[in-house]
Coordinates of C-alpha atoms in Angstrom, one line a residue:
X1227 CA 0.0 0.0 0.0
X1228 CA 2.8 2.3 1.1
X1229 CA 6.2 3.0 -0.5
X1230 CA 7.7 1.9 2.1
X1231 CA 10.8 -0.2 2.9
X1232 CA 9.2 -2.3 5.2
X1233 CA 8.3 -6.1 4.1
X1234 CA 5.0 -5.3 5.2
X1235 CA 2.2 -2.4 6.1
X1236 CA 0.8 -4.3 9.2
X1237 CA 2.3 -7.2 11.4
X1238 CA -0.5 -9.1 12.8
X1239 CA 0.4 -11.0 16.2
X1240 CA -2.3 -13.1 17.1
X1241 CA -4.2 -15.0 14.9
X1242 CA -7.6 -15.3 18.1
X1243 CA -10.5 -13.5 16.9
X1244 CA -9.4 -9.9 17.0
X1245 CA -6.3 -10.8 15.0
X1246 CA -8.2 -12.3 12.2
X1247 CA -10.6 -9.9 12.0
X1248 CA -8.3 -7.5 12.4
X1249 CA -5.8 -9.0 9.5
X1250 CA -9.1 -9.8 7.1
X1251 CA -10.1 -5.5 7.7
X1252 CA -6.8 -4.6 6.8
X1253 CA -6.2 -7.3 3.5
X1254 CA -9.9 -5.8 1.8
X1255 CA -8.3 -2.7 2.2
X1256 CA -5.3 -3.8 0.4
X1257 CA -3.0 -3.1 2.9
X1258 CA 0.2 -6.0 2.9
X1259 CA -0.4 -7.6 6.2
X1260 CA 1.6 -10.6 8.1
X1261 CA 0.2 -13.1 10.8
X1262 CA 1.9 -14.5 13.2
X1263 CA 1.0 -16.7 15.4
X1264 CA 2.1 -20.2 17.5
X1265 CA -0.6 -22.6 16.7
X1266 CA 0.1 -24.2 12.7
X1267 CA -3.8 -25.6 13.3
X1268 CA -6.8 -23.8 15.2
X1269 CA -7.1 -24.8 19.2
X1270 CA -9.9 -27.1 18.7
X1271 CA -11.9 -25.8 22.1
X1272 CA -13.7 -23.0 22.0
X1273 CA -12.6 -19.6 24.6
X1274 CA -15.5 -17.1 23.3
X1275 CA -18.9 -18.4 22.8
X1276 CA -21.4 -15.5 22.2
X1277 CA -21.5 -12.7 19.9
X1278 CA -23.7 -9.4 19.6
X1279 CA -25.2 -7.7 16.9
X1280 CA -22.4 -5.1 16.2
X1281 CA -20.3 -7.9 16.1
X1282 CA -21.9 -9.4 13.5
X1283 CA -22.0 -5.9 11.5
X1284 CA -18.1 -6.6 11.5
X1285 CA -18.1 -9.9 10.5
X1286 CA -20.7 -9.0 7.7
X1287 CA -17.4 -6.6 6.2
X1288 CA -15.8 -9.8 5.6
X1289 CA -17.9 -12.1 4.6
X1290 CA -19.6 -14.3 6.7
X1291 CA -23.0 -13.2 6.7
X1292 CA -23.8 -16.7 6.1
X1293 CA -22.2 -18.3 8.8
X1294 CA -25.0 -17.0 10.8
X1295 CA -27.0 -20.0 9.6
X1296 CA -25.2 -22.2 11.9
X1297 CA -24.9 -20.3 15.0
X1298 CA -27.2 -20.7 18.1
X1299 CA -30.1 -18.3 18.5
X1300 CA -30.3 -17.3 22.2
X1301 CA -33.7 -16.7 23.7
X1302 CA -32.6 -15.1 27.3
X1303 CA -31.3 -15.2 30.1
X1304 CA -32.4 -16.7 34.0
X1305 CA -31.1 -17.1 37.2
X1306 CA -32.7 -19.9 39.0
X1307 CA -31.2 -20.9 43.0
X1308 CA -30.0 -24.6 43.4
X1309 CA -33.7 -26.2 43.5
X1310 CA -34.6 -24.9 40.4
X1311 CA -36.8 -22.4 41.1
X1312 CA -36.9 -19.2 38.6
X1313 CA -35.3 -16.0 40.3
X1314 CA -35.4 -13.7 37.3
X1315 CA -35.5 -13.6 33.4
X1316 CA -35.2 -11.6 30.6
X1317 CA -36.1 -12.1 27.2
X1318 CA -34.0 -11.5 24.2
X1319 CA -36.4 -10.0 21.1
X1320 CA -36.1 -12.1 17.9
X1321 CA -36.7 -9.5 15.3
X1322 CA -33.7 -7.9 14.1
X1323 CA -31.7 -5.0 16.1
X1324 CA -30.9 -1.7 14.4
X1325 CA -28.0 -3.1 13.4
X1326 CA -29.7 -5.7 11.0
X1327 CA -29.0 -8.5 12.7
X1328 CA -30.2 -10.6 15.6
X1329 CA -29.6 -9.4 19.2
X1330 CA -27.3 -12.4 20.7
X1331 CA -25.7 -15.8 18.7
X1332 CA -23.7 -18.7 20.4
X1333 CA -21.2 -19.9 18.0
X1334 CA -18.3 -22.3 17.3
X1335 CA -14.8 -20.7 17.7
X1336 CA -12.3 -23.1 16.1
X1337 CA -14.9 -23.2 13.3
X1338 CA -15.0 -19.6 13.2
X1339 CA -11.6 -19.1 13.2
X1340 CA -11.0 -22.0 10.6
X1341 CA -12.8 -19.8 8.3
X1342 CA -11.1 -16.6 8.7
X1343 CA -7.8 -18.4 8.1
X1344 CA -9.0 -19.7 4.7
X1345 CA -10.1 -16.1 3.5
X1346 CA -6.7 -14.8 4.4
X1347 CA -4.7 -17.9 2.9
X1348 CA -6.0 -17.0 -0.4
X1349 CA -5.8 -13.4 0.5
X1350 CA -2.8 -11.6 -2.3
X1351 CA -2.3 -8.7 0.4
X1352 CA -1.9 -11.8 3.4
X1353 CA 1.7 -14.2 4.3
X1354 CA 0.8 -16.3 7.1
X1355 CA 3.5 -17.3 9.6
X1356 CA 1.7 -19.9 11.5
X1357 CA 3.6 -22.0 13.8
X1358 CA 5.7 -19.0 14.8
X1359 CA 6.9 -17.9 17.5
X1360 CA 7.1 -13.6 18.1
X1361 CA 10.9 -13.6 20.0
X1362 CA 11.7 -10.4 19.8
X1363 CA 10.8 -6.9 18.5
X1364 CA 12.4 -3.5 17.8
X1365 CA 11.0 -0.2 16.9
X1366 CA 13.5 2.3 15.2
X1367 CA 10.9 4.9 14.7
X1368 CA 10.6 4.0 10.8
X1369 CA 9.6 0.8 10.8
X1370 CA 9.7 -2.3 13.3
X1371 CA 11.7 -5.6 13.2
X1372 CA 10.2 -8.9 14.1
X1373 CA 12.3 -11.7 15.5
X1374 CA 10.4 -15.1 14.8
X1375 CA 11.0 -19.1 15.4
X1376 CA 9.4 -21.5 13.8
X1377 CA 8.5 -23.7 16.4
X1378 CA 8.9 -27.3 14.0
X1379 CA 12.2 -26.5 13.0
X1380 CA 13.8 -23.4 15.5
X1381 CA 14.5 -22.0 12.1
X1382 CA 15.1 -17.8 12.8
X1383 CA 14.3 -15.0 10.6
X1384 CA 13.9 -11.7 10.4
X1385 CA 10.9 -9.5 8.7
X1386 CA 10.1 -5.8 8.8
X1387 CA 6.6 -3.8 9.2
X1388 CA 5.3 -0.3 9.2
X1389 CA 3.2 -1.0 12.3
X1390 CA 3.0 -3.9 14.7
X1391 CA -0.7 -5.0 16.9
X1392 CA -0.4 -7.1 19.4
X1393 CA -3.6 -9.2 19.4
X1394 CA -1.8 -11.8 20.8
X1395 CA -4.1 -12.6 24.5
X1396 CA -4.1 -11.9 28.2
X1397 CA 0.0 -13.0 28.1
X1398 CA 0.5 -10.8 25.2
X1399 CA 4.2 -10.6 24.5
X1400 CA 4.1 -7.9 22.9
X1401 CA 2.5 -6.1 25.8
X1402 CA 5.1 -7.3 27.6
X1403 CA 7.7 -5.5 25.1
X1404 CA 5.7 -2.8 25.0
X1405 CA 4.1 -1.1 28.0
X1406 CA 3.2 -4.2 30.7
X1407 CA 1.6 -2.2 33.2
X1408 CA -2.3 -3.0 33.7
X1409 CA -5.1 -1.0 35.8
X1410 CA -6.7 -4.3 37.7
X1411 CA -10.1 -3.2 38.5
X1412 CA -10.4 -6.3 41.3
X1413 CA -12.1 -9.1 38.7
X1414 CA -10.2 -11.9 39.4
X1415 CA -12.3 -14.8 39.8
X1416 CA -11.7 -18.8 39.1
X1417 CA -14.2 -20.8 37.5
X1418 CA -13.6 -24.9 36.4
X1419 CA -14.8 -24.4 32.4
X1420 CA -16.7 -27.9 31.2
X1421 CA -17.5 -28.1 27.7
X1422 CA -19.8 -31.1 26.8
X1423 CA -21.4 -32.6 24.0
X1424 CA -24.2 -33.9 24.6
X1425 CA -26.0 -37.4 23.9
X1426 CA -29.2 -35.6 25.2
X1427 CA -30.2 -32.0 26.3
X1428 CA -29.3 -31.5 29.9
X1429 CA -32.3 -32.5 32.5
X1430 CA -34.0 -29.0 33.4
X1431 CA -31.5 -26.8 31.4
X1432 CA -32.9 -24.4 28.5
X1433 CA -30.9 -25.5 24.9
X1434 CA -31.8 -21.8 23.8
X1435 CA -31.4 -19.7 27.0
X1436 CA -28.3 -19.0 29.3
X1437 CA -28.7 -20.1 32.5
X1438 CA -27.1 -19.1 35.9
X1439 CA -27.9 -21.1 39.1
X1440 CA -26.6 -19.4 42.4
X1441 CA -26.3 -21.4 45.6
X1442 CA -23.1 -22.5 47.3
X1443 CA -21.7 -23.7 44.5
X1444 CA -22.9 -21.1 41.5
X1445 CA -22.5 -21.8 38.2
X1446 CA -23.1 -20.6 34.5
X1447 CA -24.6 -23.1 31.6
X1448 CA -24.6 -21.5 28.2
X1449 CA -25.6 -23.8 25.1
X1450 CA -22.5 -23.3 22.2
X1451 CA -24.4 -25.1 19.4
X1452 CA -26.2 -27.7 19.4
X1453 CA -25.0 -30.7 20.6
X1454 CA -22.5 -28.7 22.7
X1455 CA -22.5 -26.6 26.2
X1456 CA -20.6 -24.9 28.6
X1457 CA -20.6 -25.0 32.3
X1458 CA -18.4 -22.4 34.2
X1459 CA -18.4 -23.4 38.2
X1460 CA -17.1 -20.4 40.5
X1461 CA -14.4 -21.7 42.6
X1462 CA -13.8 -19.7 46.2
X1463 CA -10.5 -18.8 47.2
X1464 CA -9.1 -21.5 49.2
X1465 CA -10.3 -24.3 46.9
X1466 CA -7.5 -26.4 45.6
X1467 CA -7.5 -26.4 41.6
X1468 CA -6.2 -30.1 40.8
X1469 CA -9.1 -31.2 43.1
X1470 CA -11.3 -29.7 40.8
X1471 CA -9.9 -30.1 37.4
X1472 CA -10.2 -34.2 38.6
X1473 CA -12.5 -36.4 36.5
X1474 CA -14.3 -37.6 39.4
X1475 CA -14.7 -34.3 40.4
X1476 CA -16.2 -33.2 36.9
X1477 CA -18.8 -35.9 36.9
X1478 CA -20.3 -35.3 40.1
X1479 CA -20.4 -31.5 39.4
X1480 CA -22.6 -32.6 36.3
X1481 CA -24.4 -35.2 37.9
X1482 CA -27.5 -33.4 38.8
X1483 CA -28.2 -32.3 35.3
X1484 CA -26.9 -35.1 33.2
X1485 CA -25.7 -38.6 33.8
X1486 CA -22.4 -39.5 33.5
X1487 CA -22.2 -41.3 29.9
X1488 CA -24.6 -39.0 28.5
X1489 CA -21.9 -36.2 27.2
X1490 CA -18.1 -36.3 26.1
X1491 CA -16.3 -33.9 28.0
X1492 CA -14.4 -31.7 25.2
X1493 CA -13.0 -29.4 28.2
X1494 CA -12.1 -29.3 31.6
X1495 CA -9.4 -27.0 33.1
X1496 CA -9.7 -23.9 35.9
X1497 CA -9.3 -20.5 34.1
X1498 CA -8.2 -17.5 36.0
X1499 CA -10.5 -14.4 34.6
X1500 CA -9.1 -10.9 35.0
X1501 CA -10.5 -7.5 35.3
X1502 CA -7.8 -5.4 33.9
X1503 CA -7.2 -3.1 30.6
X1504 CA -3.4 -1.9 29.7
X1505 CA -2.2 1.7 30.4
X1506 CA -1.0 2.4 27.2
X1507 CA -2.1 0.9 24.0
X1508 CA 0.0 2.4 21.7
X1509 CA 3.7 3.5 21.6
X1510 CA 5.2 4.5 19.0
X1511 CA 4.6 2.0 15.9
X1512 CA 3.2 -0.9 18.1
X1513 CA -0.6 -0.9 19.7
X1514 CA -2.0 -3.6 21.7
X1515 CA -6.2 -5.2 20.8
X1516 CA -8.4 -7.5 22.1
X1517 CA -7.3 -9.3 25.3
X1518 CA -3.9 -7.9 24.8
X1519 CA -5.2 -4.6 25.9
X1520 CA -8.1 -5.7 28.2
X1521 CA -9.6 -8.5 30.2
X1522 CA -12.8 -8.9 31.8
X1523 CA -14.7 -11.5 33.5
X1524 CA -17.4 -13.6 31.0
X1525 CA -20.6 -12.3 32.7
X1526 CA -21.4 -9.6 29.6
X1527 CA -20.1 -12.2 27.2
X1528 CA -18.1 -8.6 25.5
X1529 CA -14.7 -10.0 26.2
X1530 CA -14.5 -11.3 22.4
X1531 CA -17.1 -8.7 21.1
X1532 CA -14.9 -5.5 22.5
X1533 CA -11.8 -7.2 20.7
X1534 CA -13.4 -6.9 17.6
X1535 CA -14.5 -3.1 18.4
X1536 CA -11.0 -2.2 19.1
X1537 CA -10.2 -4.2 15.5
X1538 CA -12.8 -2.0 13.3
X1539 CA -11.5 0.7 14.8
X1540 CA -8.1 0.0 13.8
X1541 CA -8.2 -0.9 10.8
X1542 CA -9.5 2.0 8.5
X1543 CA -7.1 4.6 10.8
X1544 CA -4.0 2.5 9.9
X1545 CA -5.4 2.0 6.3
X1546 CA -5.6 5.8 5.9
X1547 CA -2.2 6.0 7.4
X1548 CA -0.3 4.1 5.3
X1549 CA -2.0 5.3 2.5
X1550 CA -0.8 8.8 3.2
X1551 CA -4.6 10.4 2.9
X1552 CA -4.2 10.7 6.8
X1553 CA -1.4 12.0 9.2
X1554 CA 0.4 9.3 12.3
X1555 CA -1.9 11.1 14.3
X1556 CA -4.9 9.5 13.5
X1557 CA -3.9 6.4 15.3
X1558 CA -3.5 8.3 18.9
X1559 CA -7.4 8.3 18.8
X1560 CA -7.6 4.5 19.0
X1561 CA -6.8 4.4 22.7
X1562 CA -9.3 7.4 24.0
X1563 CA -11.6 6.1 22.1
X1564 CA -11.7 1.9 22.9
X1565 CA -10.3 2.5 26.6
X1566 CA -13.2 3.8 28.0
X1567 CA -15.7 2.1 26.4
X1568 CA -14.5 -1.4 27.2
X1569 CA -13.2 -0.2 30.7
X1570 CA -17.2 0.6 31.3
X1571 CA -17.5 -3.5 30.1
X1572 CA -14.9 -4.4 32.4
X1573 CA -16.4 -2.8 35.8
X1574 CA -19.5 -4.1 34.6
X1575 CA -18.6 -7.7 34.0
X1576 CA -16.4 -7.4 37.4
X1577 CA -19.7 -6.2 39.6
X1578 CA -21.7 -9.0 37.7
X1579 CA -18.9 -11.5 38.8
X1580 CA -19.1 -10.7 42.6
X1581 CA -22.9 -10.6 42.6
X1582 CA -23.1 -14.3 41.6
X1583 CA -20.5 -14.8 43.7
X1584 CA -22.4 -13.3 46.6
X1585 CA -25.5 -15.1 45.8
X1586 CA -24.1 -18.1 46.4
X1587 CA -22.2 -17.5 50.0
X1588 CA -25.6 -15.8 50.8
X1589 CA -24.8 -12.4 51.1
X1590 CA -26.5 -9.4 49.7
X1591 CA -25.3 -8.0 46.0
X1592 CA -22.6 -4.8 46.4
X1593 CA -24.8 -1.5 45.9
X1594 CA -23.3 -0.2 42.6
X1595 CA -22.2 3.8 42.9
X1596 CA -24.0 6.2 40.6
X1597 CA -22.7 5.8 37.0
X1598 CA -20.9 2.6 38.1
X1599 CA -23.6 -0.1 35.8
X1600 CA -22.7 -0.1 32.1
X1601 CA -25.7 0.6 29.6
X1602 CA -25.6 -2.9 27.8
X1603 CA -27.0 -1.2 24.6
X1604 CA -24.2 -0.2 22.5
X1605 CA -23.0 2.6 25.0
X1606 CA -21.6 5.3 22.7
X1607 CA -17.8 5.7 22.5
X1608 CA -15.7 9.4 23.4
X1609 CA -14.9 10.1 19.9
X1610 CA -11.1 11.6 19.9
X1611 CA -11.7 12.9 16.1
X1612 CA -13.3 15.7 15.1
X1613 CA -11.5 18.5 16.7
X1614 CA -13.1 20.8 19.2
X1615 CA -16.1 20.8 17.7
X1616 CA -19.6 19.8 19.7
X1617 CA -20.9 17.5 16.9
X1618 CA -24.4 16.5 17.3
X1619 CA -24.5 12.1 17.9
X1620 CA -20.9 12.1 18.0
X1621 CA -19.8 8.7 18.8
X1622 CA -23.3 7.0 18.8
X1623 CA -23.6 4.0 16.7
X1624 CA -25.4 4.2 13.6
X1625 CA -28.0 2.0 12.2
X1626 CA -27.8 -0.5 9.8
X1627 CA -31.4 0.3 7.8
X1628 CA -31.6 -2.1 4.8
X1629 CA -31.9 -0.3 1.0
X1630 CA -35.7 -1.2 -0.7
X1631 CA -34.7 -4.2 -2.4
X1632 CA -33.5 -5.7 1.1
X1633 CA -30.0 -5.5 1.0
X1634 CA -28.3 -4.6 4.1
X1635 CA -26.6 -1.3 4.2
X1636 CA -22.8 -2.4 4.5
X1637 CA -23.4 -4.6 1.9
X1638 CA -24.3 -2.2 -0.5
X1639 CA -21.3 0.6 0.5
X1640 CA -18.4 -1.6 2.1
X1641 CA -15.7 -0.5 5.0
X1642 CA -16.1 3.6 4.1
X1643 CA -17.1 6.9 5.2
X1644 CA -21.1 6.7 4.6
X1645 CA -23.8 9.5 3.8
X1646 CA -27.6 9.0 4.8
X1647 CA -29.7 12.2 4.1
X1648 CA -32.5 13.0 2.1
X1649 CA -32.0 13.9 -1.5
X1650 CA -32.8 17.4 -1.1
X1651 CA -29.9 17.7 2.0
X1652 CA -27.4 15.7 -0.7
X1653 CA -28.1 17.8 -3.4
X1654 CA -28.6 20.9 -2.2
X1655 CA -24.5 21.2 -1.0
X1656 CA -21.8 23.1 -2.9
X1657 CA -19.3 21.8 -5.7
X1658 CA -16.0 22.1 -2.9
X1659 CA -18.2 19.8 -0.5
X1660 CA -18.5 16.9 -3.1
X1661 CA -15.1 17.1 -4.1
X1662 CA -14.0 16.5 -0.9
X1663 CA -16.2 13.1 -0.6
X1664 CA -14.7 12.2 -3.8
X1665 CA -11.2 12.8 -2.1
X1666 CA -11.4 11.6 1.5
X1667 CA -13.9 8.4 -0.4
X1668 CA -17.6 9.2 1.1
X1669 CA -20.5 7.3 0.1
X1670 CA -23.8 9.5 -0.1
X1671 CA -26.6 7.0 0.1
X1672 CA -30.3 8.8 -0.1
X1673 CA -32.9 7.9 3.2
X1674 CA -35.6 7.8 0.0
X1675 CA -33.8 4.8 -1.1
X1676 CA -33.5 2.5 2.3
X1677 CA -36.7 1.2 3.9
X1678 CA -38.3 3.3 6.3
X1679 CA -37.4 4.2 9.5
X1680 CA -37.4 6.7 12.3
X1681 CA -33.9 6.5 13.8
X1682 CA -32.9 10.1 12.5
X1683 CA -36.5 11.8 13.6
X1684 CA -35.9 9.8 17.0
X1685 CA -32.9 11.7 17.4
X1686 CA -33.8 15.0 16.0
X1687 CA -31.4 15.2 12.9
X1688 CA -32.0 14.8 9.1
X1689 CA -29.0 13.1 8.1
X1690 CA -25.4 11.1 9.7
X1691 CA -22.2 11.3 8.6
X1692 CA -20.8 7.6 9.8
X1693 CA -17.5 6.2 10.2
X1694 CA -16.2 3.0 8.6
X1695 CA -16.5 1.8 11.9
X1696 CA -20.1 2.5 11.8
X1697 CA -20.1 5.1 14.8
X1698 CA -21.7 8.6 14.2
X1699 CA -19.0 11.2 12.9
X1700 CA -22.2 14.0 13.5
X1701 CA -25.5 14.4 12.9
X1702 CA -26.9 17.3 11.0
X1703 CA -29.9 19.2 10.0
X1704 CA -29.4 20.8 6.9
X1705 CA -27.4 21.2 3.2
X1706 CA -25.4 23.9 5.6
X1707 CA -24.6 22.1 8.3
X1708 CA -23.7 18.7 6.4
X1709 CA -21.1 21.1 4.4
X1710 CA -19.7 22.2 8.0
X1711 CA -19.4 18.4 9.0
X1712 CA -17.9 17.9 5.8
X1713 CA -14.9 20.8 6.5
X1714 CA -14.7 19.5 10.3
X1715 CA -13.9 15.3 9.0
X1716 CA -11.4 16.4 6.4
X1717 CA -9.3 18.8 8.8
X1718 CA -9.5 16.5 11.5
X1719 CA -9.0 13.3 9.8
X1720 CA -7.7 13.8 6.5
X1721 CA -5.5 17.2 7.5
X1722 CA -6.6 19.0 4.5
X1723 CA -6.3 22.7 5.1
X1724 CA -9.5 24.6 4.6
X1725 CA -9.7 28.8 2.7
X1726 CA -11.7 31.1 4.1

């Protein structure tokens, strides 16, 4: 993409699910990208089980709109005490979100990640450098030099990239390299992880909603896809963890909901969740995503989801980059941006974490403080872009409103800078304003041509300029104020210099 010396635009450490979204983002932009990571093959358990509907709004860019056919459609949520009795539910709706797709989906990771593997293998902007190790990194302020070992062999080389993300987990080493301190927000909880499949659906356990018995012994069950689950048993503090990672152990844990020679365990290990997100996500040429850069306990199920926020944020800033259209600068609005918003996910997760836990010792919840509980529906994030201007539905995300003849919106303008406004408001600007959406690549799309809807009158504006990301740039009311919007995106992001 770039001129430069470097072997390539983007290194890639990581190949979880932010990495390969993340190297996928970057490849359809034609950006030269390298992945590097350990494992030749995909782990063949699962970590993340449940996405959202953004999330699927990513996944749509590179598609696997299909996959969606296979994943598990959740119906809700309950918390039920050990005797089975129901202590609360919620529904989940089973119409499509906003964001054109269905509110919450269990799916397979290893398959999941199989697939994203593929794409990039036959990707011409994509080298894959699987079943290497990351040894060692340098930064000389023009490019940075990766030190890798092929675990097989121990055979050494060297290659060179413009920019570096480590996307490479909770013992990222390039966090390590980079910046290693963490702000621990006092998460950490055990829990024994069973994954089953099952010869026959669990005695009084939903297949379609996510269940969470409290007692002394709490636990989580969460179908994956059919015939598989996931139990998650808290452990307390002075439990021993070979004790409970024992087969014997395991089966009488299970006992009460299925009989031993009914399932084939797939899993069994105690995990250590944290509650923690890195100081510093980006120095110099190398940035940190995904669990890299934060990690919360799996109460939300966001821990996966806000890795691929931080990759869609990513991706068109470094594409613009190294195309030269945008200044290094750009990239020093990841961090403001994606730290907040998943720290809010973190706390939230964390005070989810200790109510079970409280439940089952038989104390009372911890009183959240004013501000503390997350709002669960796409919270908006602090946009860092955009100068100093108070732009109207900054940092909300946008819809997804589907065009007349049913396609979804994405699908129709890909990873770009997107327009919806009536006609009149489109047409009625100046020449200099389309010019620069020729220049900085905005796609106009008419409201007349999408089906109907009554987001924009909801929120008092006529039109949205959105990101690639698919968060609100600003909201506007007029021809005028969408040519002001227009000025305010290409000094702040493209560093064009505007006449009076």
């Amino acid at each position: 993409m770039t001129e430069s010396a470097a072997d390539y635009d983007v290194a890639v450490v990581g190949a979880g699910p932010t990495g390969l979204a993340l190297a996928n983002l970057l490849a359809a932009q034609d950006v030269r990208v390298v992945l590097i990571d350990p494992n030749k093959i995909v782990c063949q358990h699962p970590r993340a089980s449940h996405l959202d509907d953004e999330t699927m709004r990513t996944f749509q860019q590179f598609g696997l709109s299909e996959a969606q056919q296979g994943y598990l459609v959740m119906d809700g949520y309950q918390i039920m005490n050990q005797d089975g009795k129901l202590l609360f539910s919620w529904e989940i709706s089973d119409g499509e979100t906003d964001q054109a797709w269905l509110s919450d989906y269990m799916f397979f990771q290893p398959d999941f990640e199989a697939a994203l593997r593929g794409r990039l293998a036959t990707s011409k902007n994509v080298d894959l450098l699987l079943g290497w190790d990351l040894v060692d990194l340098a930064d000389d302020g023009t490019a940075v030099t990766l030190d890798v070992r092929q675990r097989r062999s121990d055979a050494e080389k060297s290659v060179t990239a413009a920019f570096v993300v480590g996307c490479d987990g909770a013992n990222s080493f390039v966090r390590q390299r980079l910046a290693p301190d963490l702000v621990d927000f006092d998460g950490d909880e055990r829990s024994l992880i069973i994954d089953v499949v099952k010869f026959k659906p669990a005695a009084g356990l939903s297949e379609t909603i996510g269940t969470i018995v409290s007692g002394t012994r709490p636990f989580t069950h969460m179908p994956i896809v059919a015939p598989m689950s996931r139990f998650e048993f808290m452990l307390l503090a002075d439990e021993d963890r070979e004790t409970y990672e024992d087969p014997a152990m395991v089966y009488s844990l299970l006992e009460p909901w299925m009989e031993p020679g009914s399932y084939r365990i797939t899993r069994s290990d105690v995990y250590l969740w944290h509650a923690c997100v890195a100081a510093k996500w980006r120095v110099g040429r190398v940035l940190l995503a995904g669990d890299a850069a934060h990690q919360m306990p799996p109460m939300l199920g966001q821990g996966m989801c806000s890795g691929i926020r931080d990759a869609a944020n990513l991706a068109w800033k470094l594409a613009l980059v190294l195309r030269g259209t945008a200044g290094d600068g750009l990239l020093d609005s990841y961090e403001p941006e994606r730290a907040p918003h998943v720290r809010e996910m973190v706390v939230e997760s964390t005070r989810l974490a200790k109510n079970i836990a409280a439940l089952g010792q038989g104390q009372a919840p911890p009183k959240e403080a004013d501000g503390e509980v997350a709002d669960k529906a796409h919270p908006p994030i602090e946009p860092a872009i955009g100068g100093d201007a108070d732009l109207p539905m900054a940092g909300q995300l946008a819809p997804q409103p589907r065009l007349r003849d049913g396609r979804r919106l994405d699908d129709a303008v890909g990873f770009v800078f997107t327009l919806l406004a009536p006609g009149e408001v489109l047409g009625g600007v100046d020449e200099s304003t389309r010019q620069r959406w020729k220049r900085m690549g905005v796609v106009p799309v008419r409201v007349e041509d999408l089906e109907p809807s009554d987001w924009l009158d909801t929120h008092q504006v006529t039109g949205i300029l959105v990101r690639p990301d698919r968060y609100v740039f600003a909201g506007f009311r007029s021809a005028e104020e969408l040519e002001t919007v227009t000025r305010h995106l290409s000094v702040s992001v493209f560093e064009e210099e505007i006449q009076q």
